[in-house]
């Protein structure tokens, strides 16, 4: 798994235009000392592989990212996004395949609609809808994975801590993985259960 | 099926004021099929309420449950033990289910979290259209299987009126754009059935007392009553 990259040296910008690597964006507006916990629901076929590629490329991205591997973002339910926030995640995003390239045809489009719906639910309760987002990438887009992680982390730093973060000693990642049960694929699983 | 829409969040949240234990109760029949009040939606509403309450610094225990059908005593028995733990229940069932809950668990407070709106069908995925007004005296045998009571904006028994244009009703609102003229539909289908003469049948004023205008209705099947 590639969510804890080890290379400290900044990788050169590659042909796909990845920005120079840094944990902290230079223009952080506020909450500089705040380290958000960010849950990423990543599709097995694309974003998760892109994270692996980012690791192989020794690209660095914030360790704030905590990944949960799904067979497809189409399996992501509205309640999973809400539960992640309720469990204290400061931000949550789904990372699925490029539109039109879903392994299951339309799973990423369903996820996009559900993320949009969750934004509405959050507006209703006065939580900034920017705390949830949908991204698309292919398995070849390691630099974009890293850049997305940096961008989103910077956004959440700007928004500040989740106001309802519980103090029960569990990370949001632990709580969500526990509640999702078999739906969250083990990190070392190579094949989705249904494939 | 019976369809319903969730009430605005602020209205629901206001119902929880002053309570420290709240149960959101879904119903896994009609309102689950119309994606409004099944167990999934009850869980989502409970999560929303919990987050909002935490934001507001309130110490409220909010859980969810669901009955297979809230409108039958037997299914309410199945969730009775859990309901008894909560002084306030927010029911996401249709009006029938909410009233069944309120009666079964009286004097517990049972509040509606949805607005029941119609007897409709999913015309396509996630789009529901009204199809029946439960008027107590069905006429669709004469009208080619199309209900003039709820599908004609004026509930005309002898249509169409002068407001029918190109198959569309003159009644148009942002929420109800492009209402099809029921009587235009009736005419087209009667033609397809070779029953055009049915358009000439003069229907006398409808006896609305058989519908909700006649007071609360009651149905008894003596032969089916337990011995």
Coordinates of C-alpha atoms in Angstrom, one line a residue:
Chain A
X1 CA 0.0 0.0 0.0
X2 CA 1.2 3.4 -0.9
X3 CA -0.4 5.8 1.6
X4 CA 2.7 6.3 3.6
X5 CA 5.3 7.4 1.1
X6 CA 8.8 7.4 2.4
X7 CA 10.8 9.4 -0.1
X8 CA 11.7 12.7 1.5
X9 CA 13.3 14.2 -1.6
X10 CA 11.1 16.2 -3.8
X11 CA 10.5 14.5 -7.1
X12 CA 11.0 16.5 -10.2
X13 CA 7.9 17.6 -12.0
X14 CA 7.1 14.9 -14.5
X15 CA 5.6 15.0 -17.9
X16 CA 2.1 15.1 -16.5
X17 CA 2.9 18.3 -14.7
X18 CA 2.8 17.3 -11.1
X19 CA 3.7 20.2 -8.8
X20 CA 6.8 20.1 -6.7
X21 CA 6.2 17.9 -3.7
X22 CA 5.6 19.2 -0.3
X23 CA 3.5 18.2 2.6
X24 CA 2.5 21.7 3.4
X25 CA 1.2 24.0 0.6
X26 CA 3.1 27.3 0.8
X27 CA 0.0 29.4 0.7
X28 CA -2.0 27.8 3.5
X29 CA -4.5 30.4 4.6
X30 CA -5.2 29.4 8.1
X31 CA -5.1 26.6 10.7
X32 CA -1.5 25.9 10.0
X33 CA -0.9 23.7 12.9
X34 CA -4.0 21.7 12.3
X35 CA -3.5 18.2 10.9
X36 CA -6.8 17.0 9.4
X37 CA -7.9 13.4 9.2
X38 CA -9.1 12.8 5.7
X39 CA -10.9 9.6 4.6
X40 CA -10.5 8.6 0.9
X41 CA -12.9 6.0 -0.5
X42 CA -10.8 4.7 -3.3
X43 CA -11.8 2.5 -6.2
X44 CA -9.7 -0.7 -6.4
X45 CA -9.3 -0.3 -10.2
X46 CA -8.1 3.3 -10.4
X47 CA -7.4 5.6 -7.4
X48 CA -6.1 2.9 -5.3
X49 CA -3.7 1.8 -8.0
X50 CA -2.9 5.4 -8.7
X51 CA -1.9 5.7 -5.0
X52 CA 0.4 2.7 -5.4
X53 CA 1.9 4.3 -8.5
X54 CA 2.4 7.5 -6.6
X55 CA 4.3 5.5 -4.0
X56 CA 6.4 3.7 -6.6
X57 CA 7.2 7.1 -8.1
X58 CA 8.2 8.3 -4.7
X59 CA 5.8 11.2 -4.9
X60 CA 5.1 12.6 -1.5
X61 CA 1.6 13.5 -0.4
X62 CA 0.2 14.4 3.0
X63 CA 0.0 11.6 5.5
X64 CA -3.4 13.0 6.5
X65 CA -5.0 10.8 3.9
X66 CA -6.5 7.5 5.1
X67 CA -7.6 5.2 2.4
X68 CA -10.5 2.7 2.3
X69 CA -10.4 0.5 -0.7
X70 CA -13.7 -0.3 -2.4
X71 CA -14.4 -2.6 -5.3
X72 CA -16.0 0.4 -7.0
X73 CA -17.0 3.9 -5.8
X74 CA -20.5 2.9 -6.9
X75 CA -20.7 0.8 -3.8
X76 CA -20.3 3.9 -1.7
X77 CA -23.5 4.8 0.1
X78 CA -24.6 8.2 1.4
X79 CA -24.4 6.9 5.0
X80 CA -20.7 6.0 4.6
X81 CA -19.8 9.6 3.8
X82 CA -21.9 10.9 6.7
X83 CA -20.6 8.3 9.1
X84 CA -17.0 9.3 8.2
X85 CA -17.8 12.9 9.2
X86 CA -19.7 11.8 12.3
X87 CA -16.8 9.7 13.3
X88 CA -14.6 12.8 13.2
X89 CA -13.1 12.9 9.8
X90 CA -12.3 16.5 8.8
X91 CA -12.8 15.8 5.2
X92 CA -13.9 12.9 3.0
X93 CA -13.6 12.2 -0.7
X94 CA -14.4 9.5 -3.1
X95 CA -11.8 8.8 -5.8
X96 CA -13.2 6.8 -8.7
X97 CA -12.3 6.0 -12.3
X98 CA -12.4 8.6 -15.0
X99 CA -16.0 9.2 -16.3
X100 CA -16.8 6.7 -19.0
X101 CA -14.1 4.3 -17.8
X102 CA -15.7 2.7 -14.7
X103 CA -14.9 -1.0 -14.6
X104 CA -18.6 -1.5 -13.7
X105 CA -19.7 1.0 -16.3
X106 CA -21.5 3.7 -14.2
X107 CA -20.4 3.2 -10.6
X108 CA -18.4 6.4 -10.5
X109 CA -21.4 8.3 -11.9
X110 CA -23.6 7.0 -9.1
X111 CA -20.9 8.0 -6.6
X112 CA -20.8 11.5 -8.1
X113 CA -24.5 11.8 -7.5
X114 CA -24.4 10.5 -4.0
X115 CA -21.5 12.9 -3.1
X116 CA -23.6 15.7 -4.5
X117 CA -26.6 14.6 -2.4
X118 CA -24.4 14.5 0.8
X119 CA -23.3 18.0 0.0
X120 CA -27.0 19.0 0.2
X121 CA -27.5 17.1 3.4
X122 CA -24.5 18.9 4.9
X123 CA -25.8 22.3 3.9
X124 CA -29.0 21.4 5.7
X125 CA -27.1 20.9 9.0
X126 CA -24.7 23.8 8.6
X127 CA -21.6 21.8 7.8
X128 CA -19.5 23.1 4.9
X129 CA -20.3 21.0 1.9
X130 CA -16.6 21.4 0.8
X131 CA -15.7 18.7 3.4
X132 CA -16.9 16.1 0.9
X133 CA -15.8 15.8 -2.7
X134 CA -15.7 13.5 -5.7
X135 CA -12.5 13.0 -7.8
X136 CA -11.8 11.0 -10.9
X137 CA -8.5 9.5 -12.0
X138 CA -7.1 6.6 -13.8
X139 CA -4.6 4.0 -12.4
X140 CA -1.9 5.7 -14.4
X141 CA -2.4 9.1 -12.7
X142 CA -0.1 8.7 -9.7
X143 CA 1.0 12.4 -9.8
X144 CA -2.6 13.5 -9.9
X145 CA -3.4 11.3 -7.0
X146 CA -0.7 13.0 -5.0
X147 CA -1.8 16.4 -6.1
X148 CA -5.4 15.7 -5.3
X149 CA -4.4 14.6 -1.8
X150 CA -2.4 17.8 -1.4
X151 CA -5.1 20.1 -2.7
X152 CA -7.9 18.5 -0.6
X153 CA -5.7 18.5 2.5
X154 CA -5.1 22.2 1.9
X155 CA -8.8 22.8 1.5
X156 CA -9.6 21.0 4.7
X157 CA -6.9 22.9 6.6
X158 CA -8.6 26.0 5.4
X159 CA -11.9 24.9 6.7
X160 CA -10.5 23.9 10.1
X161 CA -11.3 21.0 12.3
X162 CA -14.6 19.0 12.0
X163 CA -16.7 20.6 14.7
X164 CA -18.2 17.3 15.8
X165 CA -15.0 15.3 16.1
X166 CA -15.6 12.8 19.0
X167 CA -13.0 12.3 21.7
X168 CA -13.3 8.6 22.0
X169 CA -9.8 7.7 21.0
X170 CA -10.7 6.1 17.7
X171 CA -9.8 7.6 14.4
X172 CA -12.6 8.1 11.9
X173 CA -10.8 5.6 9.6
X174 CA -11.0 2.9 12.3
X175 CA -14.7 3.6 13.0
X176 CA -15.7 3.7 9.3
X177 CA -13.8 0.5 8.4
X178 CA -15.4 -1.2 11.4
X179 CA -18.9 -0.1 10.4
X180 CA -18.5 -0.9 6.7
X181 CA -17.6 -4.5 7.5
X182 CA -16.9 -6.7 4.5
X183 CA -17.5 -3.8 2.1
X184 CA -14.2 -2.2 2.8
X185 CA -11.6 -4.4 1.0
X186 CA -8.5 -5.4 2.9
X187 CA -5.5 -3.4 1.7
X188 CA -3.8 -6.5 0.4
X189 CA -6.8 -7.8 -1.5
X190 CA -6.1 -7.9 -5.2
X191 CA -9.6 -8.8 -6.4
X192 CA -12.9 -7.4 -5.5
X193 CA -15.1 -10.0 -3.8
X194 CA -17.5 -10.1 -6.7
X195 CA -15.0 -10.2 -9.5
Chain B
X1 CA -47.8 2.7 -3.7
X2 CA -48.0 5.5 -1.1
X3 CA -45.4 8.1 -1.6
X4 CA -44.0 10.7 0.8
X5 CA -41.3 13.3 0.9
X6 CA -39.0 14.1 3.8
X7 CA -39.9 17.2 5.7
X8 CA -37.4 20.1 5.6
X9 CA -34.5 19.4 8.0
X10 CA -35.1 22.4 10.2
X11 CA -38.7 21.4 10.8
X12 CA -37.6 18.0 11.9
X13 CA -34.8 19.2 14.0
X14 CA -37.1 21.6 15.8
X15 CA -39.2 18.6 16.9
X16 CA -36.3 17.2 18.8
X17 CA -35.9 20.4 20.9
X18 CA -35.9 19.6 24.6
X19 CA -35.5 15.9 24.1
X20 CA -32.4 13.9 25.0
X21 CA -33.4 10.5 23.5
X22 CA -34.8 10.4 20.0
X23 CA -35.6 7.4 17.8
X24 CA -35.9 7.8 14.0
X25 CA -38.3 5.0 12.8
X26 CA -38.3 4.0 9.2
X27 CA -40.9 1.9 7.4
X28 CA -39.6 -0.7 4.9
X29 CA -42.6 -0.9 2.7
X30 CA -44.0 2.0 0.5
X31 CA -41.8 4.8 1.8
X32 CA -38.7 2.6 1.4
X33 CA -39.6 2.0 -2.3
X34 CA -40.0 5.7 -2.9
X35 CA -36.6 6.2 -1.2
X36 CA -37.9 8.5 1.5
X37 CA -38.4 6.6 4.7
X38 CA -36.9 3.2 4.7
X39 CA -34.2 2.0 7.0
X40 CA -31.5 3.5 4.9
X41 CA -33.2 6.9 5.0
X42 CA -33.9 6.6 8.7
X43 CA -30.2 5.9 9.3
X44 CA -29.2 8.9 7.2
X45 CA -31.6 11.3 9.0
X46 CA -30.4 10.0 12.4
X47 CA -26.8 10.7 11.4
X48 CA -27.7 14.2 10.2
X49 CA -29.5 14.9 13.4
X50 CA -26.6 13.6 15.5
X51 CA -24.1 15.8 13.7
X52 CA -26.3 18.8 14.0
X53 CA -27.0 18.2 17.7
X54 CA -23.2 17.8 18.4
X55 CA -22.5 21.0 16.5
X56 CA -25.1 22.7 18.8
X57 CA -23.5 21.2 21.9
X58 CA -26.5 19.2 22.7
X59 CA -26.2 15.8 24.4
X60 CA -28.8 13.8 22.6
X61 CA -29.0 10.1 22.0
X62 CA -30.4 9.6 18.5
X63 CA -30.8 6.1 17.0
X64 CA -32.7 4.6 14.2
X65 CA -34.8 1.5 13.6
X66 CA -37.3 0.3 11.0
X67 CA -40.4 -1.8 10.9
X68 CA -41.3 -3.9 8.0
X69 CA -44.6 -2.1 8.0
X70 CA -45.6 0.6 10.5
X71 CA -49.2 0.3 9.5
X72 CA -49.8 -3.1 11.0
X73 CA -49.8 -4.0 14.7
X74 CA -47.9 -7.2 14.3
X75 CA -44.9 -5.4 12.7
X76 CA -45.0 -2.7 15.4
X77 CA -44.7 -5.5 18.1
X78 CA -41.3 -6.3 16.5
X79 CA -39.9 -2.9 17.2
X80 CA -41.8 -2.3 20.4
X81 CA -39.0 -2.9 22.8
X82 CA -36.8 -0.4 21.1
X83 CA -39.5 2.2 20.8
X84 CA -40.3 2.0 24.5
X85 CA -36.8 3.2 25.3
X86 CA -37.4 6.6 23.5
X87 CA -39.7 9.3 24.6
X88 CA -39.7 10.9 21.1
X89 CA -40.1 8.9 17.9
X90 CA -39.7 10.6 14.5
X91 CA -41.6 8.4 12.1
X92 CA -40.7 8.3 8.5
X93 CA -43.7 6.2 7.5
X94 CA -46.7 7.5 5.6
X95 CA -49.5 9.1 7.6
X96 CA -51.0 5.7 8.2
X97 CA -47.9 4.3 9.8
X98 CA -47.3 7.4 11.9
X99 CA -50.8 7.2 13.3
X100 CA -50.4 3.5 13.9
X101 CA -47.2 4.2 15.9
X102 CA -48.8 7.0 17.8
X103 CA -51.8 4.8 18.8
X104 CA -49.8 1.7 19.5
X105 CA -47.3 3.5 21.7
X106 CA -49.6 6.2 23.2
X107 CA -49.0 8.4 25.1
X108 CA -45.4 8.4 23.7
X109 CA -44.7 11.3 21.4
X110 CA -44.6 10.2 17.7
X111 CA -43.9 13.0 15.3
X112 CA -43.9 12.9 11.4
X113 CA -40.6 13.3 9.7
X114 CA -42.2 13.1 6.2
X115 CA -45.1 14.6 4.3
X116 CA -47.3 11.9 2.7
X117 CA -48.2 13.2 -0.7
X118 CA -49.9 10.7 -3.0
X119 CA -50.8 7.3 -4.3
X120 CA -48.4 7.1 -7.1
X121 CA -46.2 4.9 -9.3
X122 CA -42.6 5.2 -10.4
X123 CA -43.0 6.4 -14.0
X124 CA -39.2 6.0 -14.3
X125 CA -36.5 5.4 -11.8
X126 CA -36.8 8.1 -9.1
X127 CA -39.8 9.8 -10.7
X128 CA -43.3 9.2 -9.2
X129 CA -46.6 10.3 -10.6
X130 CA -50.0 10.4 -8.9
X131 CA -52.3 7.7 -10.2
X132 CA -55.1 7.2 -7.7
X133 CA -57.2 9.4 -5.5
X134 CA -58.9 6.6 -3.5
X135 CA -62.2 8.1 -4.4
X136 CA -64.2 5.1 -3.5
X137 CA -65.9 4.6 -6.9
X138 CA -63.5 3.7 -9.6
X139 CA -64.4 4.9 -13.1
X140 CA -61.3 3.9 -15.1
X141 CA -63.1 1.1 -16.8
X142 CA -65.0 3.8 -18.8
X143 CA -61.9 6.0 -19.2
X144 CA -59.5 3.6 -20.8
X145 CA -57.6 2.9 -17.6
X146 CA -56.7 6.5 -17.0
X147 CA -58.0 8.2 -13.8
X148 CA -59.7 11.5 -14.5
X149 CA -60.1 12.1 -10.8
X150 CA -56.3 12.7 -10.1
X151 CA -54.8 12.9 -13.6
X152 CA -57.2 15.7 -14.7
X153 CA -56.2 18.9 -12.9
X154 CA -59.9 19.7 -12.5
X155 CA -61.1 16.1 -11.8
X156 CA -63.5 16.5 -14.7
X157 CA -65.7 13.5 -15.3
X158 CA -66.7 14.8 -18.8
X159 CA -63.5 16.2 -20.3
X160 CA -61.6 17.6 -21.8
X161 CA -62.0 21.2 -20.9
X162 CA -61.0 24.2 -23.1
X163 CA -57.6 24.3 -21.4
X164 CA -56.3 21.2 -23.2
X165 CA -53.7 22.1 -25.8
X166 CA -51.6 19.6 -27.8
X167 CA -52.2 17.0 -25.2
X168 CA -51.1 19.2 -22.4
X169 CA -53.0 20.7 -19.5
X170 CA -53.2 24.5 -19.1
X171 CA -52.2 24.1 -15.5
X172 CA -48.5 24.6 -15.3
X173 CA -46.3 25.4 -12.3
X174 CA -42.6 25.2 -12.0
X175 CA -43.1 22.0 -9.9
X176 CA -45.7 20.5 -12.3
X177 CA -44.4 21.4 -15.7
X178 CA -46.0 19.7 -18.7
X179 CA -48.9 18.0 -17.1
X180 CA -50.5 15.7 -19.6
X181 CA -54.2 16.3 -20.3
X182 CA -55.8 13.1 -18.9
X183 CA -58.8 13.5 -21.3
X184 CA -56.4 13.7 -24.3
X185 CA -54.8 10.5 -23.0
X186 CA -58.2 8.9 -22.5
X187 CA -59.3 9.9 -26.0
X188 CA -56.1 8.5 -27.6
X189 CA -56.4 5.2 -25.8
X190 CA -60.1 4.8 -26.4
X191 CA -59.3 5.2 -30.1
X192 CA -56.7 2.5 -29.8
X193 CA -59.2 0.3 -28.2
X194 CA -61.9 1.1 -30.7
X195 CA -64.1 2.5 -28.0
X196 CA -64.4 6.1 -29.2
X197 CA -68.1 6.1 -28.3
X198 CA -67.2 6.1 -24.6
X199 CA -66.3 9.7 -25.0
X200 CA -70.0 10.4 -25.6
X201 CA -71.1 8.9 -22.3
X202 CA -72.5 11.6 -20.1
X203 CA -71.3 11.0 -16.6
X204 CA -73.5 12.6 -13.9
X205 CA -71.9 14.4 -11.0
X206 CA -69.7 12.1 -9.0
X207 CA -70.8 10.9 -5.6
X208 CA -67.8 12.3 -3.6
X209 CA -69.3 11.0 -0.3
X210 CA -67.7 7.7 -1.2
X211 CA -64.3 9.4 -1.0
X212 CA -62.7 11.4 1.8
X213 CA -65.5 14.0 1.5
X214 CA -67.8 11.5 3.1
X215 CA -65.9 11.4 6.4
X216 CA -63.5 8.7 7.7
X217 CA -64.1 5.5 5.8
X218 CA -64.2 2.0 7.3
X219 CA -64.0 -1.3 5.6
X220 CA -65.1 -4.6 7.2
X221 CA -64.9 -8.0 5.8
X222 CA -67.1 -10.1 8.1
X223 CA -66.2 -13.4 6.4
X224 CA -62.5 -12.8 7.1
X225 CA -62.9 -11.9 10.7
X226 CA -61.4 -14.3 13.2
X227 CA -63.9 -16.8 14.6

